[in-house]
N, CA and C of each residue as an Amber inpcrd file, in Angstrom:
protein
   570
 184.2570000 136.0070000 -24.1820000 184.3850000 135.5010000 -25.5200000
 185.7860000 135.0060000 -25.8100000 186.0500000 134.3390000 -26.9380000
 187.1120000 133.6980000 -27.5720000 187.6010000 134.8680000 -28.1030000
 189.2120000 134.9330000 -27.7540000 190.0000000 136.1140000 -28.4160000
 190.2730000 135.6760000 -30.0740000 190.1320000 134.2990000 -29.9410000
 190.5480000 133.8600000 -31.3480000 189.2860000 134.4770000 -32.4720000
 188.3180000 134.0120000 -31.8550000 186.9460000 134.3040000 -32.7950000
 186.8770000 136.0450000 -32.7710000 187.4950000 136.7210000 -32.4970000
 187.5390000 138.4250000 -32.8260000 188.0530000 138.8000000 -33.7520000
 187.6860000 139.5860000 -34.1780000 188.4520000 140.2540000 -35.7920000
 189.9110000 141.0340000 -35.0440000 190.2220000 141.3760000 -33.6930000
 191.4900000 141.5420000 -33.3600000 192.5200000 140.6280000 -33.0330000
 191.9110000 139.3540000 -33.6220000 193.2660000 138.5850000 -33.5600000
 193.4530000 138.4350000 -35.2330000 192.9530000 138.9430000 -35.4140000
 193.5960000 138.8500000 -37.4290000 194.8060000 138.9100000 -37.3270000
 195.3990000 140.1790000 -37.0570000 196.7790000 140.6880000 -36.9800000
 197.4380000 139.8180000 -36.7240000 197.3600000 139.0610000 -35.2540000
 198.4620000 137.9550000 -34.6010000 198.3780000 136.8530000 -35.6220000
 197.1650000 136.5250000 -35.9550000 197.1200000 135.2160000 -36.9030000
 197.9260000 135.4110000 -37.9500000 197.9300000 136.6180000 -38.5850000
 198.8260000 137.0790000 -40.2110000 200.3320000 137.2010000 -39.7920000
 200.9310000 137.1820000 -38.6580000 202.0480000 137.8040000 -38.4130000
 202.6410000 135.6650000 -38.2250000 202.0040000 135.0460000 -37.5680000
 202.0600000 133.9320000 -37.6200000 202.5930000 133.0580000 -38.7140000
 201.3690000 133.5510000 -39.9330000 201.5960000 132.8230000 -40.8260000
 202.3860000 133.5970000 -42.0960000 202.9830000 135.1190000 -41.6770000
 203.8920000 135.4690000 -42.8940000 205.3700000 135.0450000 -42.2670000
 206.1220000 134.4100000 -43.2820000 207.5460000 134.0190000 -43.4220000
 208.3500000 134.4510000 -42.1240000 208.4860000 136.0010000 -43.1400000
 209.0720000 136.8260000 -43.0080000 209.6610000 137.0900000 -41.7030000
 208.7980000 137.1430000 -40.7410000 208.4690000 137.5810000 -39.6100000
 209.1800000 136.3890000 -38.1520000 209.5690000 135.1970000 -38.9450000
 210.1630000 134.1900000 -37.9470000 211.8990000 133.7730000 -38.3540000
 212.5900000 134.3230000 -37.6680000 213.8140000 133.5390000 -37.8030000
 213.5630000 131.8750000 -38.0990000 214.9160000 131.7110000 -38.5030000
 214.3150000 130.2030000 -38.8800000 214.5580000 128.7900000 -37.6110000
 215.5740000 129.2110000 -36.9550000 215.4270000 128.7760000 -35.7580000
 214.3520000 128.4730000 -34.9290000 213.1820000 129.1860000 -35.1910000
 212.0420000 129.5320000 -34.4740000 211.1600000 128.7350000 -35.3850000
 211.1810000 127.9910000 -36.4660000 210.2340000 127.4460000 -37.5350000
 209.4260000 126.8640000 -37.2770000 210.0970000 125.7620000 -36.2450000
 209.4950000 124.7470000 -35.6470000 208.2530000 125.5800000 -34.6040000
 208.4790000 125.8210000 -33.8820000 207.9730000 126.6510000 -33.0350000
 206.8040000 126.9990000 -33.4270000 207.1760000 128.3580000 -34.5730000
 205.9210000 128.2350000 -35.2310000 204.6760000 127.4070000 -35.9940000
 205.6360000 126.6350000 -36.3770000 204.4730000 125.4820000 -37.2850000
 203.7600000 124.8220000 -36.0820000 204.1500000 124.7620000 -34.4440000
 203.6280000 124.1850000 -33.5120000 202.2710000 124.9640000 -33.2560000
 202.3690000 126.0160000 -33.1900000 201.4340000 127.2720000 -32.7230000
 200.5890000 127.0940000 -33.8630000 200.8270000 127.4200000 -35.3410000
 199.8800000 127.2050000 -36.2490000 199.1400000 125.8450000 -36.3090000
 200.0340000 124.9370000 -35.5990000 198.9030000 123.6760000 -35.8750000
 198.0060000 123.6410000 -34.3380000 198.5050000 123.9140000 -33.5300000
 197.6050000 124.1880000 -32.3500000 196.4250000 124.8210000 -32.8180000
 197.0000000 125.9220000 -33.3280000 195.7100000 127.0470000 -33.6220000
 194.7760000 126.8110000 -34.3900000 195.1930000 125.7910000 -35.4340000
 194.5990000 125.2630000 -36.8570000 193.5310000 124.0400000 -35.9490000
 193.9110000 123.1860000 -34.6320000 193.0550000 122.2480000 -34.1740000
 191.7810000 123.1090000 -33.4170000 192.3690000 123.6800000 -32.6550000
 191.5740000 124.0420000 -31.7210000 190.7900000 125.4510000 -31.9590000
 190.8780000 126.3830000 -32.9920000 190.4620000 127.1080000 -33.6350000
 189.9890000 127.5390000 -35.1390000 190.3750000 126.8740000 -35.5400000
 189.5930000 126.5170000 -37.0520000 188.9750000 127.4800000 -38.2090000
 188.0900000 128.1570000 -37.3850000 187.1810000 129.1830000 -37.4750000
 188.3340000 130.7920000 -37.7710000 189.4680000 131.0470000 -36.9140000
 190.5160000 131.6570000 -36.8680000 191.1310000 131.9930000 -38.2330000
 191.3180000 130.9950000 -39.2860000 191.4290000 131.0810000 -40.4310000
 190.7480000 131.4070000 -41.6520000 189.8010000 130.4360000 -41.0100000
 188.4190000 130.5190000 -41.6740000 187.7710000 131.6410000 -42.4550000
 187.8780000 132.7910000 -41.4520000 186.6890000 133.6860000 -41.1830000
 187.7870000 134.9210000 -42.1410000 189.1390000 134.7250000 -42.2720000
 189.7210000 135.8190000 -42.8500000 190.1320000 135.3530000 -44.5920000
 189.5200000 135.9540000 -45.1960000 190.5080000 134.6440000 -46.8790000
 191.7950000 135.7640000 -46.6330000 192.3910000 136.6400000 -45.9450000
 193.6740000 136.6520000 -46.6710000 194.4840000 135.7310000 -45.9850000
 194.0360000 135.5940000 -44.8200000 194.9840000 134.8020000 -43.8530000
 194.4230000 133.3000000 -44.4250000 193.4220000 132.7500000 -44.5480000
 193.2310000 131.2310000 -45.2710000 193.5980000 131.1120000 -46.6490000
 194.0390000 132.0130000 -47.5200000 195.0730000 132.2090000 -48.7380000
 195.7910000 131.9470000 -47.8550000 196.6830000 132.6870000 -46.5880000
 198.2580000 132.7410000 -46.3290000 198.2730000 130.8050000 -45.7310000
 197.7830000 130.6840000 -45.1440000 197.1900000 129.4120000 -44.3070000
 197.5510000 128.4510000 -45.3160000 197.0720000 128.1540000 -46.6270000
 196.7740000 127.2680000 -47.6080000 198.2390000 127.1910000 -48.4630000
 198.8280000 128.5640000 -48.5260000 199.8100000 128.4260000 -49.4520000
 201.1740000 127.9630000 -48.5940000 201.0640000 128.2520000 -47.2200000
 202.3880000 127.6860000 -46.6350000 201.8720000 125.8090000 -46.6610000
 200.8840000 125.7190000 -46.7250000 200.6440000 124.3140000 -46.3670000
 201.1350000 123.5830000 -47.3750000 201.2130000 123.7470000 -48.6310000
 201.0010000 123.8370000 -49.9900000 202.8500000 123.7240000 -50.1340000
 203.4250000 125.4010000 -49.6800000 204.8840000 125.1350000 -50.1590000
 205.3810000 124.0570000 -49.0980000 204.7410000 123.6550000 -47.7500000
 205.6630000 122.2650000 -46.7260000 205.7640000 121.3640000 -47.5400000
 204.5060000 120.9990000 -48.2160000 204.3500000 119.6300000 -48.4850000
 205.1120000 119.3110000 -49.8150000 205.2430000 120.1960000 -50.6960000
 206.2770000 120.4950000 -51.6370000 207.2080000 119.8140000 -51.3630000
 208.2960000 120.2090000 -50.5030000 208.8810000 120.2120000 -50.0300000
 210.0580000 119.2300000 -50.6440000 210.5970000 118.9080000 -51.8320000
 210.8820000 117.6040000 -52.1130000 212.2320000 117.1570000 -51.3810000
 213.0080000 117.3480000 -50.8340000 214.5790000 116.5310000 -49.8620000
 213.9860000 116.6930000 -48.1820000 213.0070000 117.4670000 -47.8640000
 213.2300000 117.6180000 -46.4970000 211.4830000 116.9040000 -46.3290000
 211.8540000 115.3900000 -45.8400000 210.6260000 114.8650000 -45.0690000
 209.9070000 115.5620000 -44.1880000 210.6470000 115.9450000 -43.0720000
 210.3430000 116.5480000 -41.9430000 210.0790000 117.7100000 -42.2260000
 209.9890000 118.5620000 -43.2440000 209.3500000 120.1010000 -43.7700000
 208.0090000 119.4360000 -44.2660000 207.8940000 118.2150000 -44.9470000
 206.3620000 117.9670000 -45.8150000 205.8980000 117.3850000 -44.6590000
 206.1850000 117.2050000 -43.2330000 205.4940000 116.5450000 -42.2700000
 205.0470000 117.4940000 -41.5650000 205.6500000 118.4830000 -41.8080000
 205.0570000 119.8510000 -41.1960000 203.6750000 120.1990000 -41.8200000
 204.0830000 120.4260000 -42.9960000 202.5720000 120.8130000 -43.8230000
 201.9280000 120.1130000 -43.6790000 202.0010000 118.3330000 -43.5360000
 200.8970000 117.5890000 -43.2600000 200.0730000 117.5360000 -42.1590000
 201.2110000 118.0450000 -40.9370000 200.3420000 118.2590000 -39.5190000
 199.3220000 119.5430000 -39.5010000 199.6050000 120.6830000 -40.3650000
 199.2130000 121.8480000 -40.3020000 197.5660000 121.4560000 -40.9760000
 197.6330000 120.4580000 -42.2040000 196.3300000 120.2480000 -42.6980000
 195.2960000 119.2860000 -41.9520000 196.8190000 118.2320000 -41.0470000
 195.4890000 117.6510000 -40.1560000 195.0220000 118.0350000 -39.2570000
 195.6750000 119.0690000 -38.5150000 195.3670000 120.2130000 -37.4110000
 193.8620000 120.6150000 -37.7530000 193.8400000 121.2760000 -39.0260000
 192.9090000 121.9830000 -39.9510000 192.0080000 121.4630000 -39.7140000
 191.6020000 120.1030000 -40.7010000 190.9200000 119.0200000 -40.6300000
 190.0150000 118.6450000 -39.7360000 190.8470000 118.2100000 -38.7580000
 190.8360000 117.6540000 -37.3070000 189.7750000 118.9230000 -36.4580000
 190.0480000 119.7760000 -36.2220000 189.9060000 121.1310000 -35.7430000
 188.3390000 121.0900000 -36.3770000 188.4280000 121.1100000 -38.0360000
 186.7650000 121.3940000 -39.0270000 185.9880000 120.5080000 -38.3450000
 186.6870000 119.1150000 -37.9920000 185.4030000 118.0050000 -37.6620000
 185.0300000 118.2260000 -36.6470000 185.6090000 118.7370000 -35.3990000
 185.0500000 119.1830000 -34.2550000 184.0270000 120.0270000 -34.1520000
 184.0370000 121.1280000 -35.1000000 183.2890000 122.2660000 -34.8410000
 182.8530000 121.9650000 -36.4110000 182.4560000 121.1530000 -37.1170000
 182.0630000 121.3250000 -37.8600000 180.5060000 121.6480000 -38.4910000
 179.6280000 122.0970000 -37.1970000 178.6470000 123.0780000 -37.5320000
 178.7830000 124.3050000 -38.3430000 179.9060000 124.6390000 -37.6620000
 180.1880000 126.4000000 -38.4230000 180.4410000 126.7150000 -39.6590000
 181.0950000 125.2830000 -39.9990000 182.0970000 125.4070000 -41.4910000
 181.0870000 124.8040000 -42.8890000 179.9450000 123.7730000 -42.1580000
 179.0420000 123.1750000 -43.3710000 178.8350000 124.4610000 -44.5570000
 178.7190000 125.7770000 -43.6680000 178.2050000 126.7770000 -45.2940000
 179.1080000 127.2460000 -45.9720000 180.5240000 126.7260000 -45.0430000
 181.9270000 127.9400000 -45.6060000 182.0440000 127.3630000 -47.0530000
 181.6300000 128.3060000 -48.0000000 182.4890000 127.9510000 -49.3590000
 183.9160000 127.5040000 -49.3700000 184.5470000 128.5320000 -48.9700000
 186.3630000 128.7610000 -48.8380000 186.5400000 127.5640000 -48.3720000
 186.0640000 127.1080000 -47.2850000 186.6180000 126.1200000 -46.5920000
 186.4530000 124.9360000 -47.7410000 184.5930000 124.1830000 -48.1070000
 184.5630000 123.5060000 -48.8320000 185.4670000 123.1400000 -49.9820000
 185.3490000 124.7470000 -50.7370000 186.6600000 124.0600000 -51.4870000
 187.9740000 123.8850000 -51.2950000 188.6460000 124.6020000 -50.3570000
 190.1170000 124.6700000 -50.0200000 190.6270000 122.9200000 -49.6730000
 189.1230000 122.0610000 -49.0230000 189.8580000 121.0070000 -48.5510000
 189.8560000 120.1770000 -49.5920000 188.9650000 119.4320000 -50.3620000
 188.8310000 118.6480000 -51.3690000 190.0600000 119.0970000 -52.3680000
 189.1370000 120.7980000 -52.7270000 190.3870000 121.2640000 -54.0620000
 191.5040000 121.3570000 -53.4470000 192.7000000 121.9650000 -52.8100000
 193.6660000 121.8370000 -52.3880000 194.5210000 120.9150000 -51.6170000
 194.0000000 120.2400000 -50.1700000 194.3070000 119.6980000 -49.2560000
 194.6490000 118.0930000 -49.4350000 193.3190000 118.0230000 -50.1150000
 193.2240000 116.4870000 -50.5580000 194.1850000 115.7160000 -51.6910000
 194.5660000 116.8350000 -52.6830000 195.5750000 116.6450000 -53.9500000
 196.5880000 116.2300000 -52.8880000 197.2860000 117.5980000 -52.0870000
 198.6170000 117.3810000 -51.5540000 198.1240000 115.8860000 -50.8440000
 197.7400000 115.1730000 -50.2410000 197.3790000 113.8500000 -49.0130000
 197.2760000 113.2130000 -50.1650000 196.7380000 113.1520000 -50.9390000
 197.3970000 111.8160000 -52.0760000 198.5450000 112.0210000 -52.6610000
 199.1970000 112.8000000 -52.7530000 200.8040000 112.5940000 -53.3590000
 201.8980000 112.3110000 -52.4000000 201.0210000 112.7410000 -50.7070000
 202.0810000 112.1910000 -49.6970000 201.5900000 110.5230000 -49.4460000
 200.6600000 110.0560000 -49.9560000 200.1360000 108.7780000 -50.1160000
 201.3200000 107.6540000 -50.5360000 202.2140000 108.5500000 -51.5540000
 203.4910000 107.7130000 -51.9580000 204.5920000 108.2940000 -51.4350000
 204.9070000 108.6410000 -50.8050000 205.5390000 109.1180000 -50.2250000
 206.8790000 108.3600000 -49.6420000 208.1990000 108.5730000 -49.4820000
 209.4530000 107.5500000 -48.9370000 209.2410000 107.6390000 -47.8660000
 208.6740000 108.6080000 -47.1830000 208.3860000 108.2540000 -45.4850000
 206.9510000 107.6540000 -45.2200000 207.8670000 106.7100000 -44.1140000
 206.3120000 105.6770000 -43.5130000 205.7660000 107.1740000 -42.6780000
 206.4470000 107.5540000 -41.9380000 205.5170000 109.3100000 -41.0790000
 205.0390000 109.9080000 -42.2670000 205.1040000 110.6010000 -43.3590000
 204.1630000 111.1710000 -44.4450000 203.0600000 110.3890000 -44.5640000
 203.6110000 109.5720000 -44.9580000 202.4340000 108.3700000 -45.5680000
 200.9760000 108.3130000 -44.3730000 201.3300000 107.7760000 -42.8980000
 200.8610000 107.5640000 -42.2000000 200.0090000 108.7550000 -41.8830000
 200.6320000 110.0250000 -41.9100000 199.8230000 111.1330000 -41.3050000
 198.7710000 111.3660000 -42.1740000 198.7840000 111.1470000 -43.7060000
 198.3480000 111.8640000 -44.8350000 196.8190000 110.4000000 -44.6290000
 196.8590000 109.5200000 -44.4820000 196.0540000 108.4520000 -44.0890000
 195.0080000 108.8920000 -43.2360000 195.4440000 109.3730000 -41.8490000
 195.0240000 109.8660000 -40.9290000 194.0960000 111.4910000 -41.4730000
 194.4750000 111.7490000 -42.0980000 193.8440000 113.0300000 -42.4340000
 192.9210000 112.5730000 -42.9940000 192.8370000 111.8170000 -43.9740000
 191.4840000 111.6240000 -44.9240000 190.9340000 110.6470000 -44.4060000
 191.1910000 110.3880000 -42.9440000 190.3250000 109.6080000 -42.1370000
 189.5680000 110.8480000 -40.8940000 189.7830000 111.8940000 -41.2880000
 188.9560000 112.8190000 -40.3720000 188.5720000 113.8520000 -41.4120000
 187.8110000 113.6500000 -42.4440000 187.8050000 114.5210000 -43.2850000
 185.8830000 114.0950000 -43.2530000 184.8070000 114.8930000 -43.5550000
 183.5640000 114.9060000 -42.8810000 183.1460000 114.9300000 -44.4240000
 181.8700000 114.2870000 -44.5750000 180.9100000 113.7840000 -45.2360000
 180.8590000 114.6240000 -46.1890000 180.8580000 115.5380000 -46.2360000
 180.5220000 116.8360000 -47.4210000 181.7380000 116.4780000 -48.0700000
 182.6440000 116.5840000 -47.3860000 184.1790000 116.1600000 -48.3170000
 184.2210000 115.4740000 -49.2680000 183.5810000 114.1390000 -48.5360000
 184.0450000 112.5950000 -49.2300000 182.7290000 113.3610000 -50.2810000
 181.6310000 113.9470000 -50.5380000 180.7260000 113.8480000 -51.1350000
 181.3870000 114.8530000 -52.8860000 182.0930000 115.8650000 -52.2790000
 183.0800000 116.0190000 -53.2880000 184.0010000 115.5080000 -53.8280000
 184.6900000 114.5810000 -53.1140000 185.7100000 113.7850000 -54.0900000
 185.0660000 112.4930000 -54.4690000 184.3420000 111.9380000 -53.9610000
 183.3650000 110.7750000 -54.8570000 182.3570000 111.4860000 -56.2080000
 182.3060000 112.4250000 -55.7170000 181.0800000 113.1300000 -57.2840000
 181.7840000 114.4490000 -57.6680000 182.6680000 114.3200000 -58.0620000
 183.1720000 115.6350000 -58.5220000 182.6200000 116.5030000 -59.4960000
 181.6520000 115.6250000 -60.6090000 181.2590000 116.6880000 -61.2810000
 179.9720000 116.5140000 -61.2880000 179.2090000 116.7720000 -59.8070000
 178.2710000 116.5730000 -59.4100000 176.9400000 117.3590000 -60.1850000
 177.1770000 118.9140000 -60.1480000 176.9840000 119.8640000 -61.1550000
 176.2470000 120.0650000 -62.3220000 176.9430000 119.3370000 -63.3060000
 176.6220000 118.9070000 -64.3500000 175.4590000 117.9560000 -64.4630000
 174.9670000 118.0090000 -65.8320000 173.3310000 117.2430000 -66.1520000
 174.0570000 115.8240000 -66.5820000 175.4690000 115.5080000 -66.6430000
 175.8360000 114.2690000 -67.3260000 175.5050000 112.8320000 -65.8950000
 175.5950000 111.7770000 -66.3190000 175.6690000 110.6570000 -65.5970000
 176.6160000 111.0610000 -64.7610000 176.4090000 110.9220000 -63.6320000
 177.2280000 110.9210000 -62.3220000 178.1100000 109.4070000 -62.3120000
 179.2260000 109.6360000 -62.2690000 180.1620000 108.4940000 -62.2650000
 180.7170000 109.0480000 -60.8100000 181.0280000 107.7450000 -59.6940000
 181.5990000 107.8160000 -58.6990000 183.4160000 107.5850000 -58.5170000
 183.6110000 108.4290000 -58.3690000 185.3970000 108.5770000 -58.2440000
 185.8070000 107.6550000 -56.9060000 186.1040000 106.2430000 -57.6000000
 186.5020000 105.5500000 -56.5800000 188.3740000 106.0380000 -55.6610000
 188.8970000 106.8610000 -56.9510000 190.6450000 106.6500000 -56.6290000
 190.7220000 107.2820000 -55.1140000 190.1630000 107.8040000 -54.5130000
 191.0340000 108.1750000 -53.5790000 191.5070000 107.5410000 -52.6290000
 190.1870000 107.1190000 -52.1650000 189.4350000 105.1530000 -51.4280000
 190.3050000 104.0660000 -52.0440000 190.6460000 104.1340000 -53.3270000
 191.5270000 102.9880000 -53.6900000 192.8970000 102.8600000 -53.0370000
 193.4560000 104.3160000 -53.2910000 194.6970000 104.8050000 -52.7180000
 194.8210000 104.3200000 -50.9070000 193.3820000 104.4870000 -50.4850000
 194.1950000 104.4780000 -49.1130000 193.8650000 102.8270000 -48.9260000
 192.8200000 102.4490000 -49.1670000 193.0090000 100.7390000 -49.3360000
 194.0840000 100.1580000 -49.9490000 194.7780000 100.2860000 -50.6160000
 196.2740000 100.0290000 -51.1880000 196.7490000  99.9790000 -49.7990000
 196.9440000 100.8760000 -49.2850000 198.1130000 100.6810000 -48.1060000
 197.9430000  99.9570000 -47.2840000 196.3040000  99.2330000 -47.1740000
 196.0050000  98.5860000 -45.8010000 196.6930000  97.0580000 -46.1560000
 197.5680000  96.9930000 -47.3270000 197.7440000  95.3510000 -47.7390000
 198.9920000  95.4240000 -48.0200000 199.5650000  94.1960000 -46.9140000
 201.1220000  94.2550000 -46.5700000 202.0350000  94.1490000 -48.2660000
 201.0150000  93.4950000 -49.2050000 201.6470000  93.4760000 -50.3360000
 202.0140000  94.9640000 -50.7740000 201.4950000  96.0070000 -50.4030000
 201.8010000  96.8240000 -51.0520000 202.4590000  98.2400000 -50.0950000
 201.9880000  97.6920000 -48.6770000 202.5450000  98.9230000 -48.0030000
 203.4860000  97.5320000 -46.3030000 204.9170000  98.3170000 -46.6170000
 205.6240000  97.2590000 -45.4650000 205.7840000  97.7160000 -44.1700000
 205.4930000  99.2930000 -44.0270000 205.0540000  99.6450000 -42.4510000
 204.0460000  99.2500000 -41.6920000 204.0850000  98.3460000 -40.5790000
 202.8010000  98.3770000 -40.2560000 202.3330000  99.3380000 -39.7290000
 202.9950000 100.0400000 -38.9680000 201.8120000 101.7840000 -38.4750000
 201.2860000 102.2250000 -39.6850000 201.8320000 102.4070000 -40.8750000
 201.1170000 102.6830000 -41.8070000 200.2780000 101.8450000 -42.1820000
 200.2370000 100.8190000 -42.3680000 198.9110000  99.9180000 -42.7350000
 197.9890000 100.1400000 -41.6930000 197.9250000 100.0910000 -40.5430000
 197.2340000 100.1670000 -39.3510000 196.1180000 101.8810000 -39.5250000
 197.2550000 102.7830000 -39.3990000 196.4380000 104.0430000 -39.9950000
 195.6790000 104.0380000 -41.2630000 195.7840000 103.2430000 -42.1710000
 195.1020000 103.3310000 -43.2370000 193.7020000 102.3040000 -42.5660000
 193.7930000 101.2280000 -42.3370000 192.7060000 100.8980000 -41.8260000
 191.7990000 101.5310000 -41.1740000 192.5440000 102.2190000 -40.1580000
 191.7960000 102.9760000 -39.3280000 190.9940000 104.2020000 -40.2930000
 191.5990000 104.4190000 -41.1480000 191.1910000 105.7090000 -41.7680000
 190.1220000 105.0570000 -42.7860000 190.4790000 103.5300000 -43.1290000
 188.8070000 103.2830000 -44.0730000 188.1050000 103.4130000 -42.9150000
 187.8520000 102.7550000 -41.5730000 186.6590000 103.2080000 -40.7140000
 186.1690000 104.1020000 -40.6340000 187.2260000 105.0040000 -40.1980000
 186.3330000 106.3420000 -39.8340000 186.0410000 106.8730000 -41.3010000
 186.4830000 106.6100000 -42.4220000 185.4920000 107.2290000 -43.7680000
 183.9750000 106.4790000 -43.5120000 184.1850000 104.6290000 -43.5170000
 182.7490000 104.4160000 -43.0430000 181.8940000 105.0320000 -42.6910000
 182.2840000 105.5550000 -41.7710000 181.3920000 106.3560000 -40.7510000
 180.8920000 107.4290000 -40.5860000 181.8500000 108.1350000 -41.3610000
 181.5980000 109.6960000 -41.6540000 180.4250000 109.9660000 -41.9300000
């Protein structure tokens, strides 16, 4: 079996993702391991809410982050790790509540505010994310107040946001325009 998928790797996963516990020298390091772990294990987070609380809120204070690019590029890799990681295995996660909402409600706010972002790398990564983000997703941020007995109105902004960037009038990187394209496809497709 997968050591990751055991309830005895809780511990290593929590020690990972508390502060405390990493010199800062070592930051990098860590955010490498958490986004490894976040691609290729998914489920790892998943399966614990204190550690997908701990998971969500460091992602949350990177992207914050307001003078240090390269700290909100951290948090952005950590969510596309996430992401990236859900769509692979995303059999397991279709029933996860936690998950459902953590990405739309949380994940998705922060990827549109790195949408404007002064870095063409923010910008570009945050593109890329909501270009691997799976059908149930987009089905929450297009119908948000799905719920309700009122007329369903479709929430075009998010889709607007990343089409904005695909047009040199408005975005002058081309890797970033390029990732945004790429990222209306793969929404296509989703």
């Amino acid at each position: 079996g997968n050591w990751l998928s055991d309830a005895s790797s809780y511990d290593f996963i929590g020690l990972l993702l508390t502060d405390s516990y990493w010199p800062h020298q070592l930051s990098k390091d860590r955010m490498e391991m958490l986004s490894a772990l976040a691609q290729s294990s998914p489920s790892a987070f998943a399966r614990e809410p204190y550690n997908l609380a701990l998971f969500v809120e460091l992602c949350v204070t990177q992207c914050k982050s307001q003078n240090d690019a390269e700290t909100r590029m951290q948090g952005l890799k950590l969510i596309e790790a996430f992401i990236l990681g859900r769509k692979k295995f995303s059999a397991e996660f279709i029933t996860n509540n936690a998950i459902c909402s953590v990405i739309p409600g949380t994940f998705c706010p922060l990827l549109l505010v790195a949408l404007e972002d002064n870095s063409a790398a923010v910008r570009a990564c945050a593109v890329s994310s909501f270009g691997s983000l799976v059908r149930q997703d987009w089905n929450c941020l297009f119908l948000p107040d799905r719920d309700s007995d009122a007329v369903v109105l479709i929430d075009w902004s998010t889709l607007k946001s990343i089409l904005r960037l695909c047009s040199s009038n408005e975005e002058g990187i081309a890797t970033v325009r390029a990732s945004s394209c790429k990222a209306i496809g793969d929404i296509c497709s989703a």
